[in-house]
PDB file of C-alpha atoms in Angstrom:
ATOM      1  CA  MET U1124     -48.454 -36.161   3.862  1.00  0.00           C
ATOM      2  CA  ASP U1125     -48.439 -33.553   6.608  1.00  0.00           C
ATOM      3  CA  VAL U1126     -45.754 -33.628   9.254  1.00  0.00           C
ATOM      4  CA  ILE U1127     -46.780 -31.688  12.321  1.00  0.00           C
ATOM      5  CA  ASP U1128     -44.208 -30.367  14.767  1.00  0.00           C
ATOM      6  CA  VAL U1129     -45.860 -30.982  18.126  1.00  0.00           C
ATOM      7  CA  ASP U1130     -43.473 -28.481  19.718  1.00  0.00           C
ATOM      8  CA  ALA U1131     -44.965 -25.711  17.581  1.00  0.00           C
ATOM      9  CA  THR U1132     -47.343 -23.438  19.423  1.00  0.00           C
ATOM     10  CA  SER U1133     -49.822 -22.529  16.697  1.00  0.00           C
ATOM     11  CA  LEU U1134     -53.557 -22.833  17.261  1.00  0.00           C
ATOM     12  CA  GLU U1135     -53.865 -25.189  14.280  1.00  0.00           C
ATOM     13  CA  THR U1136     -51.206 -27.533  15.676  1.00  0.00           C
ATOM     14  CA  ASN U1137     -52.806 -27.541  19.116  1.00  0.00           C
ATOM     15  CA  ARG U1138     -56.217 -28.251  17.578  1.00  0.00           C
ATOM     16  CA  LYS U1139     -54.845 -31.266  15.692  1.00  0.00           C
ATOM     17  CA  ILE U1140     -53.046 -32.613  18.753  1.00  0.00           C
ATOM     18  CA  VAL U1141     -56.269 -32.445  20.757  1.00  0.00           C
ATOM     19  CA  SER U1142     -58.488 -33.675  17.909  1.00  0.00           C
ATOM     20  CA  TYR U1143     -56.341 -36.725  17.228  1.00  0.00           C
ATOM     21  CA  ASP U1144     -55.615 -37.308  20.949  1.00  0.00           C
ATOM     22  CA  ILE U1145     -51.867 -37.371  20.340  1.00  0.00           C
ATOM     23  CA  THR U1146     -50.112 -38.305  23.563  1.00  0.00           C
ATOM     24  CA  SER U1147     -46.799 -39.625  22.244  1.00  0.00           C
ATOM     25  CA  VAL U1148     -44.591 -39.317  19.209  1.00  0.00           C
ATOM     26  CA  PRO U1149     -44.372 -40.566  16.626  1.00  0.00           C
ATOM     27  CA  THR U1150     -48.090 -40.908  15.983  1.00  0.00           C
ATOM     28  CA  ILE U1151     -49.313 -41.597  12.463  1.00  0.00           C
ATOM     29  CA  VAL U1152     -52.863 -40.560  11.534  1.00  0.00           C
ATOM     30  CA  ILE U1153     -54.243 -41.703   8.183  1.00  0.00           C
ATOM     31  CA  ASP U1154     -57.352 -40.094   6.675  1.00  0.00           C
ATOM     32  CA  GLY U1155     -58.626 -39.139  10.135  1.00  0.00           C
ATOM     33  CA  ARG U1156     -59.684 -42.777  10.635  1.00  0.00           C
ATOM     34  CA  ILE U1157     -56.530 -44.713  11.516  1.00  0.00           C
ATOM     35  CA  LYS U1158     -54.050 -43.924  14.289  1.00  0.00           C
ATOM     36  CA  VAL U1159     -50.801 -45.829  14.803  1.00  0.00           C
ATOM     37  CA  VAL U1160     -48.931 -44.785  17.942  1.00  0.00           C
ATOM     38  CA  GLU U1161     -45.130 -45.140  18.102  1.00  0.00           C
ATOM     39  CA  VAL U1162     -42.930 -46.671  15.415  1.00  0.00           C
ATOM     40  CA  PRO U1163     -44.939 -49.335  13.546  1.00  0.00           C
ATOM     41  CA  ASN U1164     -43.546 -52.845  13.769  1.00  0.00           C
ATOM     42  CA  PHE U1165     -45.041 -53.935  10.459  1.00  0.00           C
ATOM     43  CA  PRO U1166     -44.212 -53.206   6.818  1.00  0.00           C
ATOM     44  CA  TRP U1167     -46.314 -50.564   5.053  1.00  0.00           C
ATOM     45  CA  PHE U1168     -48.143 -51.563   1.879  1.00  0.00           C
ATOM     46  CA  CYS U1169     -50.443 -49.711  -0.475  1.00  0.00           C
ATOM     47  CA  GLY U1170     -53.835 -51.209  -1.123  1.00  0.00           C
ATOM     48  CA  GLU U1171     -57.385 -51.502   0.090  1.00  0.00           C
ATOM     49  CA  GLU U1172     -56.839 -54.805   1.901  1.00  0.00           C
ATOM     50  CA  PHE U1173     -53.995 -53.363   3.983  1.00  0.00           C
ATOM     51  CA  TYR U1174     -56.037 -50.210   4.663  1.00  0.00           C
ATOM     52  CA  LYS U1175     -58.921 -52.338   6.004  1.00  0.00           C
ATOM     53  CA  ILE U1176     -56.534 -54.239   8.280  1.00  0.00           C
ATOM     54  CA  LEU U1177     -55.203 -50.945   9.645  1.00  0.00           C
ATOM     55  CA  GLU U1178     -58.761 -49.678  10.215  1.00  0.00           C
ATOM     56  CA  GLU U1179     -59.553 -52.776  12.275  1.00  0.00           C
ATOM     57  CA  LYS U1180     -56.336 -52.884  14.317  1.00  0.00           C
ATOM     58  CA  HIS U1181     -55.648 -49.162  14.711  1.00  0.00           C
ATOM     59  CA  PRO U1182     -58.913 -47.193  14.620  1.00  0.00           C
ATOM     60  CA  LEU U1183     -58.880 -43.530  15.533  1.00  0.00           C
ATOM     61  CA  LEU U1184     -61.218 -43.693  18.511  1.00  0.00           C
ATOM     62  CA  GLN U1185     -61.719 -40.000  19.211  1.00  0.00           C
ATOM     63  CA  ALA U1186     -64.062 -38.127  16.906  1.00  0.00           C
ATOM     64  CA  ILE U1187     -62.546 -35.274  14.938  1.00  0.00           C
ATOM     65  CA  GLU U1188     -64.245 -31.952  15.588  1.00  0.00           C
TER      66      GLU U1188
END
């Protein structure tokens, strides 16, 4: 897990903020394919079925460069 300080001013941090279209915090990005904005209101589980549900309900819409 990477935790990115959005107040940091590095080029890498800025690139990730733009690439993932982060406009509020917290934002959770999983595998560059799922993006959950704000504090999730659901329990987190491990497993393929849960991952597929997240992909359907919270897709990362902006392509990663």
